[in-house]
Coordinates of C-alpha atoms and ligand atoms in Angstrom, one line a residue:
M1 CA 69.5 107.9 59.4
R2 CA 67.6 105.5 57.1
D3 CA 69.1 104.4 53.8
F4 CA 66.7 104.2 50.9
V5 CA 66.4 103.6 47.2
Y6 CA 63.7 105.5 45.2
T7 CA 62.9 104.8 41.6
A8 CA 60.6 107.4 40.0
L9 CA 58.2 106.0 37.3
P10 CA 57.8 107.9 34.1
A11 CA 54.3 109.2 33.5
R12 CA 52.7 112.4 32.2
V13 CA 49.8 113.6 34.4
I14 CA 47.3 116.1 33.3
F15 CA 44.9 117.1 36.1
G16 CA 41.9 119.4 36.0
S17 CA 38.4 120.1 34.9
G18 CA 37.5 119.8 31.2
T19 CA 40.8 118.0 30.5
L20 CA 39.0 115.4 28.4
G21 CA 39.2 118.0 25.7
Q22 CA 43.0 117.6 25.7
V23 CA 43.0 113.9 24.8
A24 CA 43.3 114.6 21.1
D25 CA 46.5 116.7 21.7
E26 CA 47.9 113.9 23.9
I27 CA 47.3 111.3 21.1
R28 CA 49.2 113.5 18.7
R29 CA 51.9 114.1 21.4
L30 CA 52.5 110.3 21.4
R31 CA 52.8 110.5 17.6
C32 CA 49.7 108.4 17.2
Q33 CA 46.7 108.9 14.9
R34 CA 44.5 105.9 15.3
A35 CA 43.2 105.5 18.8
L36 CA 40.9 102.7 20.0
V37 CA 38.7 103.9 22.9
L38 CA 38.1 101.3 25.7
S39 CA 35.3 101.2 28.3
T40 CA 32.9 98.9 30.2
P41 CA 29.4 98.3 28.7
Q42 CA 28.1 100.7 31.4
Q43 CA 30.3 103.6 30.2
R44 CA 29.8 103.0 26.5
T45 CA 27.9 106.2 25.9
A46 CA 30.8 108.3 27.5
A47 CA 33.3 106.3 25.4
E48 CA 31.3 107.0 22.2
T49 CA 31.0 110.7 23.0
L50 CA 34.8 110.8 23.4
A51 CA 35.3 108.9 20.2
A52 CA 33.1 111.3 18.3
S53 CA 35.0 114.3 19.7
L54 CA 38.3 112.8 18.6
G55 CA 37.1 112.6 14.9
S56 CA 39.6 111.0 12.6
L57 CA 42.1 110.4 15.5
C58 CA 39.8 107.6 16.7
V59 CA 39.2 104.3 14.8
G60 CA 36.6 102.8 17.1
V61 CA 35.2 101.9 20.6
F62 CA 35.6 98.6 22.4
A63 CA 33.2 98.6 25.3
D64 CA 33.5 95.1 26.8
A65 CA 36.0 95.7 29.6
A66 CA 35.2 93.6 32.6
M67 CA 36.4 93.2 36.3
H68 CA 39.7 91.4 36.8
T69 CA 40.7 91.6 33.1
P70 CA 39.6 88.2 31.7
V71 CA 42.1 87.1 29.0
E72 CA 39.2 86.1 26.7
V73 CA 38.1 89.8 26.6
T74 CA 41.6 91.0 25.9
E75 CA 41.8 88.6 23.0
R76 CA 38.6 90.1 21.5
A77 CA 39.9 93.6 22.1
L78 CA 43.2 92.6 20.3
A79 CA 41.2 91.4 17.3
A80 CA 39.3 94.7 17.1
L81 CA 42.6 96.6 17.5
R82 CA 44.2 94.7 14.6
E83 CA 41.2 94.9 12.4
R84 CA 41.2 98.7 12.7
A85 CA 45.0 99.1 12.7
A86 CA 44.9 101.1 15.9
D87 CA 48.2 102.6 17.1
C88 CA 47.2 103.5 20.7
T89 CA 44.5 103.0 23.3
V90 CA 42.5 105.5 25.3
A91 CA 41.0 103.8 28.4
L92 CA 38.0 105.7 29.8
G93 CA 36.8 104.2 33.1
G94 CA 37.9 102.6 36.4
G95 CA 40.4 99.9 37.2
S96 CA 38.7 97.3 35.0
T97 CA 39.0 99.4 31.8
T98 CA 42.6 100.5 32.7
G99 CA 43.4 96.8 33.2
L100 CA 42.2 96.1 29.6
G101 CA 44.4 98.9 28.2
K102 CA 47.4 97.4 30.2
A103 CA 46.7 93.9 29.0
I104 CA 46.8 95.2 25.4
A105 CA 50.0 97.2 26.0
L106 CA 51.6 94.0 27.5
R107 CA 51.0 92.2 24.2
T108 CA 51.5 95.0 21.7
D109 CA 53.7 97.6 23.3
L110 CA 51.2 100.3 22.1
P111 CA 51.1 103.5 24.0
Q112 CA 48.3 104.1 26.4
I113 CA 46.3 107.2 27.6
V114 CA 44.2 106.5 30.6
V115 CA 41.3 108.7 31.7
P116 CA 40.3 107.4 35.2
T117 CA 36.8 107.8 36.4
T118 CA 37.2 106.0 39.8
Y119 CA 39.8 106.2 42.6
A120 CA 41.3 102.7 42.1
G121 CA 44.7 104.1 41.2
S122 CA 45.7 101.5 38.6
E123 CA 46.6 104.1 36.0
A124 CA 49.7 105.0 38.0
T125 CA 51.1 101.5 38.4
P126 CA 53.1 99.0 36.3
I127 CA 51.0 96.2 37.7
L128 CA 48.5 94.1 35.8
G129 CA 46.2 91.5 37.2
E130 CA 44.5 89.1 34.7
T131 CA 42.2 86.2 35.0
E132 CA 42.2 83.0 32.9
A133 CA 40.0 80.0 33.6
G134 CA 39.0 81.5 36.9
R135 CA 42.7 82.0 38.1
K136 CA 44.0 85.5 38.8
T137 CA 47.6 86.2 38.3
T138 CA 49.4 89.5 38.9
Q139 CA 52.6 90.8 37.3
R140 CA 54.7 93.9 37.3
S141 CA 56.1 95.1 33.9
M142 CA 57.1 98.6 32.7
K143 CA 55.4 97.6 29.4
V144 CA 52.0 98.1 31.1
L145 CA 52.6 101.5 32.8
P146 CA 50.4 104.0 31.0
E147 CA 52.3 106.8 29.2
T148 CA 49.7 109.5 29.9
I149 CA 47.0 110.0 32.6
V150 CA 44.3 112.5 31.9
Y151 CA 42.4 113.2 35.1
D152 CA 39.2 115.1 34.5
V153 CA 37.3 115.9 37.7
D154 CA 34.1 116.3 35.6
L155 CA 34.0 112.6 34.8
T156 CA 34.0 111.6 38.4
M157 CA 30.8 113.6 39.2
T158 CA 28.7 110.6 38.1
L159 CA 30.5 108.1 40.3
P160 CA 27.7 107.0 42.8
A161 CA 28.3 107.9 46.4
A162 CA 28.7 104.3 47.6
L163 CA 31.1 103.4 44.8
S164 CA 33.1 106.6 45.4
A165 CA 33.5 105.8 49.1
A166 CA 34.6 102.2 48.5
S167 CA 36.9 103.1 45.7
G168 CA 38.4 105.9 47.8
V169 CA 39.1 103.6 50.8
N170 CA 40.6 101.1 48.2
A171 CA 43.0 103.9 47.3
I172 CA 43.8 104.6 51.0
A173 CA 44.8 101.0 51.3
H174 CA 47.6 101.5 48.8
A175 CA 49.0 104.4 50.8
V176 CA 48.7 102.6 54.1
E177 CA 50.7 99.6 52.9
A178 CA 53.3 102.0 51.3
L179 CA 53.9 103.5 54.7
Y180 CA 55.3 100.1 56.0
A181 CA 56.6 98.7 52.8
Q182 CA 60.0 97.0 52.8
D183 CA 61.2 99.3 50.1
G184 CA 59.5 102.4 51.5
N185 CA 61.2 105.7 51.1
P186 CA 60.7 109.3 52.2
V187 CA 59.2 110.4 48.9
T188 CA 56.6 107.7 48.7
S189 CA 55.8 108.1 52.4
E190 CA 55.1 111.9 52.0
L191 CA 52.9 111.2 49.1
A192 CA 51.1 108.4 51.0
E193 CA 50.2 110.8 53.9
Q194 CA 49.0 113.4 51.4
G195 CA 46.9 110.8 49.6
I196 CA 45.3 109.5 52.8
S197 CA 44.5 113.0 54.2
A198 CA 43.1 114.2 50.8
L199 CA 40.7 111.2 50.7
A200 CA 39.9 111.4 54.4
R201 CA 38.8 115.0 53.9
A202 CA 37.0 114.4 50.6
L203 CA 35.0 111.2 51.0
P204 CA 32.7 112.3 53.8
R205 CA 31.8 115.4 51.7
I206 CA 31.2 113.3 48.6
V207 CA 28.9 110.9 50.4
K208 CA 26.9 113.9 51.7
D209 CA 26.9 115.6 48.3
P210 CA 28.2 113.7 45.3
G211 CA 28.1 117.0 43.4
D212 CA 30.7 118.7 45.6
R213 CA 33.3 119.7 43.0
D214 CA 36.1 120.7 45.5
A215 CA 35.8 117.4 47.3
R216 CA 35.8 115.5 44.0
S217 CA 39.0 117.2 43.0
D218 CA 40.6 116.5 46.4
A219 CA 39.6 112.8 46.1
L220 CA 40.9 112.5 42.5
F221 CA 44.2 114.0 43.6
G222 CA 44.3 111.6 46.6
A223 CA 43.6 108.7 44.2
W224 CA 46.6 109.7 42.0
A225 CA 48.9 110.0 45.1
C226 CA 47.8 106.6 46.5
G227 CA 48.0 104.9 43.1
T228 CA 51.6 106.3 42.7
C229 CA 52.5 104.7 46.1
L230 CA 51.1 101.4 44.9
G231 CA 53.2 101.7 41.8
A232 CA 56.4 102.7 43.6
V233 CA 56.8 100.2 46.5
G234 CA 55.8 96.6 47.3
M235 CA 52.5 95.8 49.1
A236 CA 52.1 93.3 52.0
L237 CA 49.5 91.3 54.0
H238 CA 46.5 93.5 53.2
H239 CA 46.8 93.4 49.4
K240 CA 47.7 89.7 49.5
L241 CA 44.5 88.9 51.6
C242 CA 42.3 91.0 49.3
H243 CA 43.8 89.3 46.2
T244 CA 43.1 85.9 47.8
L245 CA 39.6 86.7 48.9
G246 CA 38.7 88.4 45.5
G247 CA 40.1 85.6 43.4
S248 CA 39.0 82.6 45.4
F249 CA 35.6 83.7 46.7
D250 CA 34.7 86.2 43.9
L251 CA 34.1 89.1 46.4
P252 CA 33.7 92.6 45.1
H253 CA 37.2 94.3 44.8
A254 CA 36.8 97.7 46.5
E255 CA 34.4 96.5 49.2
T256 CA 36.8 93.7 50.1
H257 CA 39.6 96.3 50.6
T258 CA 37.5 98.5 52.8
I259 CA 36.5 95.7 55.1
V260 CA 39.9 94.0 55.4
L261 CA 42.1 97.1 55.8
P262 CA 41.5 98.0 59.5
H263 CA 42.2 94.4 60.5
A264 CA 45.3 94.0 58.4
V265 CA 46.5 97.3 59.9
A266 CA 45.7 96.0 63.5
Y267 CA 47.7 92.9 62.7
N268 CA 50.7 94.9 61.5
A269 CA 50.5 97.7 64.1
P270 CA 52.9 96.2 66.7
A271 CA 55.6 95.8 64.0
A272 CA 55.2 99.2 62.3
P273 CA 54.7 102.0 64.9
E274 CA 56.0 104.8 62.7
A275 CA 53.6 103.9 59.9
M276 CA 50.7 103.7 62.4
R277 CA 51.6 107.3 63.7
R278 CA 51.6 108.6 60.1
I279 CA 48.3 106.9 59.1
A280 CA 46.6 108.2 62.3
R281 CA 48.0 111.7 61.7
A282 CA 46.7 111.7 58.1
L283 CA 43.2 110.5 59.3
G284 CA 43.2 112.9 62.3
V285 CA 42.5 110.1 64.7
A286 CA 44.3 108.5 67.8
D287 CA 44.6 104.9 66.5
A288 CA 45.2 103.9 62.9
A289 CA 43.2 100.6 62.8
Q290 CA 40.2 101.8 64.8
G291 CA 40.3 105.1 62.9
L292 CA 40.1 103.2 59.5
F293 CA 37.3 101.1 60.8
D294 CA 35.3 104.1 62.1
F295 CA 36.0 106.0 58.9
A296 CA 34.6 103.2 56.7
R297 CA 31.6 102.8 58.9
S298 CA 30.9 106.6 58.9
L299 CA 30.8 106.4 55.1
G300 CA 28.1 103.8 55.3
L301 CA 30.3 101.1 53.9
A302 CA 30.0 97.4 54.7
T303 CA 32.3 96.4 57.5
A304 CA 31.7 92.6 57.5
L305 CA 32.9 90.1 54.9
A306 CA 29.7 88.1 55.8
D307 CA 27.7 90.9 54.3
I308 CA 29.4 90.8 50.9
G309 CA 29.2 87.1 50.1
M310 CA 32.1 85.5 52.0
P311 CA 31.1 82.0 53.1
K312 CA 31.9 81.2 56.7
N313 CA 33.4 77.9 55.8
G314 CA 35.8 79.6 53.5
L315 CA 37.8 81.3 56.4
D316 CA 40.2 78.3 56.8
R317 CA 40.9 78.1 53.1
A318 CA 41.5 81.8 53.0
A319 CA 43.9 81.6 55.9
D320 CA 45.7 78.7 54.2
L321 CA 46.0 80.6 51.0
A322 CA 47.2 83.8 52.7
V323 CA 50.1 81.9 54.4
A324 CA 50.9 79.6 51.4
N325 CA 53.4 81.7 49.5
P326 CA 55.9 83.5 51.6
Y327 CA 56.1 87.3 51.0
W328 CA 57.4 90.2 53.0
N329 CA 55.3 91.7 55.7
P330 CA 56.4 93.9 58.6
R331 CA 55.1 91.3 61.1
P332 CA 55.8 87.7 60.3
I333 CA 52.7 85.9 58.8
E334 CA 51.4 83.4 61.3
R335 CA 48.4 81.3 60.4
A336 CA 46.6 81.7 63.8
G337 CA 46.9 85.4 63.7
V338 CA 45.8 85.7 60.1
R339 CA 42.8 83.4 60.8
A340 CA 41.8 85.6 63.8
L341 CA 42.1 88.7 61.7
L342 CA 39.8 87.1 59.1
V343 CA 37.3 86.1 61.7
D344 CA 37.1 89.7 63.0
A345 CA 36.7 90.9 59.4
F346 CA 34.0 88.3 58.7
H347 CA 31.9 89.5 61.7
G348 CA 32.8 93.2 61.2
R349 CA 34.2 93.7 64.7
R350 CA 36.0 96.9 65.5
P351 CA 39.7 96.2 65.9
Q352 CA 40.9 96.1 69.5
L353 CA 43.5 98.7 70.7
Q354 CA 47.0 97.3 70.6
P355 CA 48.7 96.8 74.0
Ligands
NAD401 P1 35.5 99.2 37.8 O1 36.5 99.7 36.9 O2 35.2 97.7 37.7 O3 34.2 100.1 37.8 C1 33.1 99.7 38.5 C2 31.8 100.1 37.8 O4 31.6 101.5 37.9 C3 31.9 99.8 36.3 O5 30.6 99.3 35.9 C4 32.2 101.1 35.7 O6 31.8 101.2 34.3 C5 31.5 102.1 36.6 N1 32.0 103.4 36.7 C6 33.3 103.7 36.7 N2 33.5 105.1 36.8 C7 32.2 105.6 36.8 C8 31.7 106.9 36.9 N3 32.6 108.0 37.0 N4 30.4 107.1 36.8 C9 29.6 106.1 36.7 N5 30.0 104.8 36.7 C10 31.3 104.6 36.7 O7 36.0 99.4 39.4 P2 37.4 99.9 40.0 O8 37.2 99.7 41.5 O9 37.8 101.2 39.5 O10 38.5 98.8 39.5 C11 38.5 97.5 40.0 C12 39.5 96.7 39.2 O11 40.8 97.4 39.1 C13 39.8 95.3 39.8 O12 39.9 94.4 38.7 C14 41.2 95.5 40.4 O13 41.9 94.3 40.5 C15 41.8 96.5 39.5 N6 42.9 97.3 40.1 C16 44.1 97.2 39.6 C17 45.2 98.0 40.1 C18 46.6 97.8 39.5 O14 47.5 98.6 39.9 N7 46.8 96.9 38.6 C19 44.9 98.9 41.1 C20 43.6 99.0 41.6 C21 42.6 98.2 41.1

């Protein structure tokens, strides 16, 4: 028997095709009538189309969302929000746009509707990462958990194959760490396995044919499942490393996750045999770490930190940062082991089978 505590997070999830058409009803359901639509500059056209379809329920578009939620952008968005007396936000986009909606909710308590268009999973979490003066900080607060998620498979059809693959493996990383989380529980673990297997099935098909609607639907479901795991339990070494590498060396978010994941899993494997069995089962492979490495490679993703801008002379600093603040991990964090893991990830070596 294993004791556990499980806290369900409140969220309304609408999943389907053409569901963007339900955003107006969802705004009214929240008793709001003046939505500000958020997006990145790249998705401005989609945001403007949504704004037009909302008619008088929408008071404008703010299309300057950026990676890692810079506070300076949030302040400009807040000014736009006040100027138009908006009473809720609709974030249309990936984790960057969702992050802006959350940063606004943290400061205003306004309700959020999120319409995700990548597989990052942020929409299902009470976590917000922000950057100010080049420093990234992360916090958990129920204030930032979106009230409503509208998943519309149609919007993911334009996500390029490479971005889909990297974003999908980023989602898998949430479920992987949920399987060996300190506060893991049977509900989250079931969802984690479902999320990993949905993405493992879907991503190879999407890379082959980005227009494969069934695979897109499977992947978006997997993203929700994995994001829910991230929101429900604590993360460990892998997320800490990616946070450090992204923040200190300005590496791209999803790609960093795809490269580090097999090595973080190999490091933790001896201390988390049950999680390894479940990850391998969900992927349909014999070994979790090698399976994750082979999976990323089969999708055509980068497998070496050296190839995405990591400086070789940064490995020591990265190892120092990763061991600096103590945090829970199934295997104790030792600098030598973490440095060796980073060296393997730097060169893109296939993880060795654990004895
Ligand atoms: P992103 O939101 O930065 O999107 C990447 C690019 O793809 C953007 O230019 C975007 O406009 C474009 N794009 C998105 N969807 C598209 C589509 N369907 N078609 C065409 N183009 C599209 O990338 P991301 O990986 O989704 O998010 C990364 C950010 O999310 C990071 O800042 C990360 O820290 C954060 N994140 C936070 C959490 C959390 O729980 N707080 C979880 C995961 C990620």
